[in-house]
CSV table of C-alpha atoms in Angstrom, one decimal:
chain,number,residue,atom,x,y,z
S,294,PRO,CA,92.3,129.0,126.1
S,295,THR,CA,89.7,127.7,123.6
S,296,HIS,CA,92.3,125.9,121.6
S,297,SER,CA,93.6,124.2,124.7
S,298,THR,CA,90.0,123.1,125.6
S,299,GLU,CA,89.4,121.7,122.1
S,300,LYS,CA,92.7,119.8,122.2
S,301,LYS,CA,91.8,118.3,125.5
S,302,LYS,CA,88.4,117.2,124.2
S,303,LYS,CA,90.0,115.7,121.1
S,304,MET,CA,92.6,113.8,123.2
S,305,ALA,CA,89.9,112.5,125.6
S,306,SER,CA,87.8,111.2,122.7
S,307,ILE,CA,90.9,109.5,121.2
S,308,ASP,CA,91.7,107.9,124.6
S,309,ALA,CA,88.2,106.6,124.9
S,310,ALA,CA,88.3,105.2,121.3
S,311,LYS,CA,91.6,103.4,121.9
S,312,LYS,CA,89.7,101.2,124.5
S,313,ASP,CA,87.3,100.1,121.8
S,314,ARG,CA,90.1,99.4,119.3
S,315,PRO,CA,89.6,96.4,117.0
S,316,PRO,CA,92.5,94.1,116.3
S,317,SER,CA,95.4,95.6,114.3
S,318,TRP,CA,94.7,93.7,111.1
S,319,LYS,CA,91.1,95.0,111.2
S,320,VAL,CA,92.2,98.6,111.8
S,321,TRP,CA,94.3,98.5,108.7
S,322,VAL,CA,91.4,97.0,106.6
S,323,ILE,CA,89.1,99.7,107.9
S,324,ALA,CA,91.6,102.4,107.1
S,325,ALA,CA,92.3,101.0,103.6
S,326,ARG,CA,88.5,101.2,102.8
S,327,PRO,CA,88.2,98.1,100.6
S,328,HIS,CA,84.8,99.2,99.4
S,329,THR,CA,86.6,101.9,97.3
S,330,LEU,CA,88.7,99.4,95.4
S,331,THR,CA,86.2,99.2,92.6
S,332,LEU,CA,87.3,102.7,91.8
S,333,SER,CA,90.8,101.3,91.0
S,334,PHE,CA,89.5,98.3,89.2
S,335,THR,CA,87.2,100.0,86.7
S,336,PRO,CA,89.7,102.0,84.7
S,337,VAL,CA,92.0,98.9,84.5
S,338,LEU,CA,89.2,96.8,83.2
S,339,VAL,CA,88.3,99.4,80.6
S,340,GLY,CA,92.0,99.7,79.5
S,341,ALA,CA,92.4,95.9,79.4
S,342,THR,CA,89.2,95.6,77.3
S,343,LEU,CA,90.3,98.3,74.9
S,344,ALA,CA,93.7,96.7,74.6
S,345,ALA,CA,92.2,93.2,74.0
S,346,THR,CA,89.8,94.7,71.4
S,347,GLU,CA,92.8,96.3,69.6
S,348,THR,CA,95.2,93.4,69.8
S,349,LYS,CA,92.7,90.5,69.7
S,350,ARG,CA,94.5,89.1,72.8
S,351,VAL,CA,93.7,89.1,76.5
S,352,GLU,CA,96.8,89.9,78.6
S,353,VAL,CA,95.8,88.6,82.0
S,354,VAL,CA,99.1,89.0,83.9
S,355,PRO,CA,99.7,92.7,82.9
S,356,SER,CA,96.1,93.5,83.7
S,357,LEU,CA,96.3,91.9,87.1
S,358,LEU,CA,99.6,93.7,87.8
S,359,PHE,CA,98.1,97.0,86.7
S,360,TRP,CA,95.1,96.4,89.0
S,361,VAL,CA,97.3,95.6,92.0
S,362,PHE,CA,99.3,98.8,91.4
S,363,ALA,CA,96.0,100.8,91.0
S,364,ALA,CA,94.6,99.2,94.2
S,365,MET,CA,97.8,100.2,96.1
S,366,VAL,CA,97.5,103.8,94.9
S,367,GLN,CA,93.8,103.8,96.0
S,368,ILE,CA,94.7,102.4,99.4
S,369,GLY,CA,97.5,104.9,99.8
S,370,THR,CA,95.2,107.7,98.9
S,371,ASN,CA,92.6,106.4,101.4
S,372,LEU,CA,95.2,106.3,104.2
S,373,HIS,CA,96.4,109.8,103.3
S,374,ASN,CA,92.9,111.1,103.3
S,375,ASP,CA,92.2,109.6,106.7
S,376,TYR,CA,95.3,111.3,108.1
S,377,SER,CA,94.8,114.7,106.5
S,378,ASP,CA,91.1,114.9,107.4
S,379,PHE,CA,92.1,114.2,111.0
S,380,VAL,CA,94.8,116.8,111.0
S,381,LYS,CA,92.6,119.4,109.4
S,382,GLY,CA,89.8,118.7,111.9
S,383,ALA,CA,87.4,117.5,109.3
S,384,ASP,CA,86.9,114.1,111.0
S,385,THR,CA,85.4,114.7,114.4
S,386,GLU,CA,83.1,112.8,116.8
S,387,GLU,CA,80.1,114.2,115.0
S,388,ARG,CA,81.2,112.6,111.7
S,389,VAL,CA,78.6,110.3,110.2
S,390,GLY,CA,79.6,107.2,108.3
S,391,GLN,CA,82.3,104.6,108.6
S,392,ALA,CA,84.9,104.9,111.3
S,393,ARG,CA,88.1,106.7,110.4
S,394,ALA,CA,91.1,105.0,112.0
S,395,THR,CA,93.2,108.1,112.7
S,396,GLN,CA,90.1,110.0,114.1
S,397,LYS,CA,89.3,107.1,116.4
S,398,GLY,CA,92.9,107.0,117.7
S,399,TRP,CA,93.5,103.5,116.2
S,400,LEU,CA,96.4,104.7,114.1
S,401,SER,CA,98.7,107.5,115.3
S,402,ALA,CA,99.1,110.6,113.3
C-alpha cells in the first residue's frame, strides 16, 4: 500500500512538471549540464600543454578532437546520472539545486 501511494505521488509530480516543460532543445541543454564541461576540458588542456612542452609544437586539431570526445563522455555521464538518480529515488521534489530533466518528467526514463 505505501509503495503504491509513493508511486502515485511521484507520477502526480511528474504530470505537474510536464505542464511547465521548457522547449525540447532547452531540456537537453539542462540535462547535459554544460556548466560541468570544464571538468572535461581541464585534463585535455593539461595533456595538450604537456605534449606541446615535450614536442615544442602545439597540435590544435587533435587537442580539439580530444576535448570534443571528453565533452561527449561528460555529457553522457551527466545524462546517465540524471536517469540513475531518478530510478534510485535520489532526485525527489525536495531536491535542492538545478532541475533534473528525468525527475521533472521532461525526459522519459
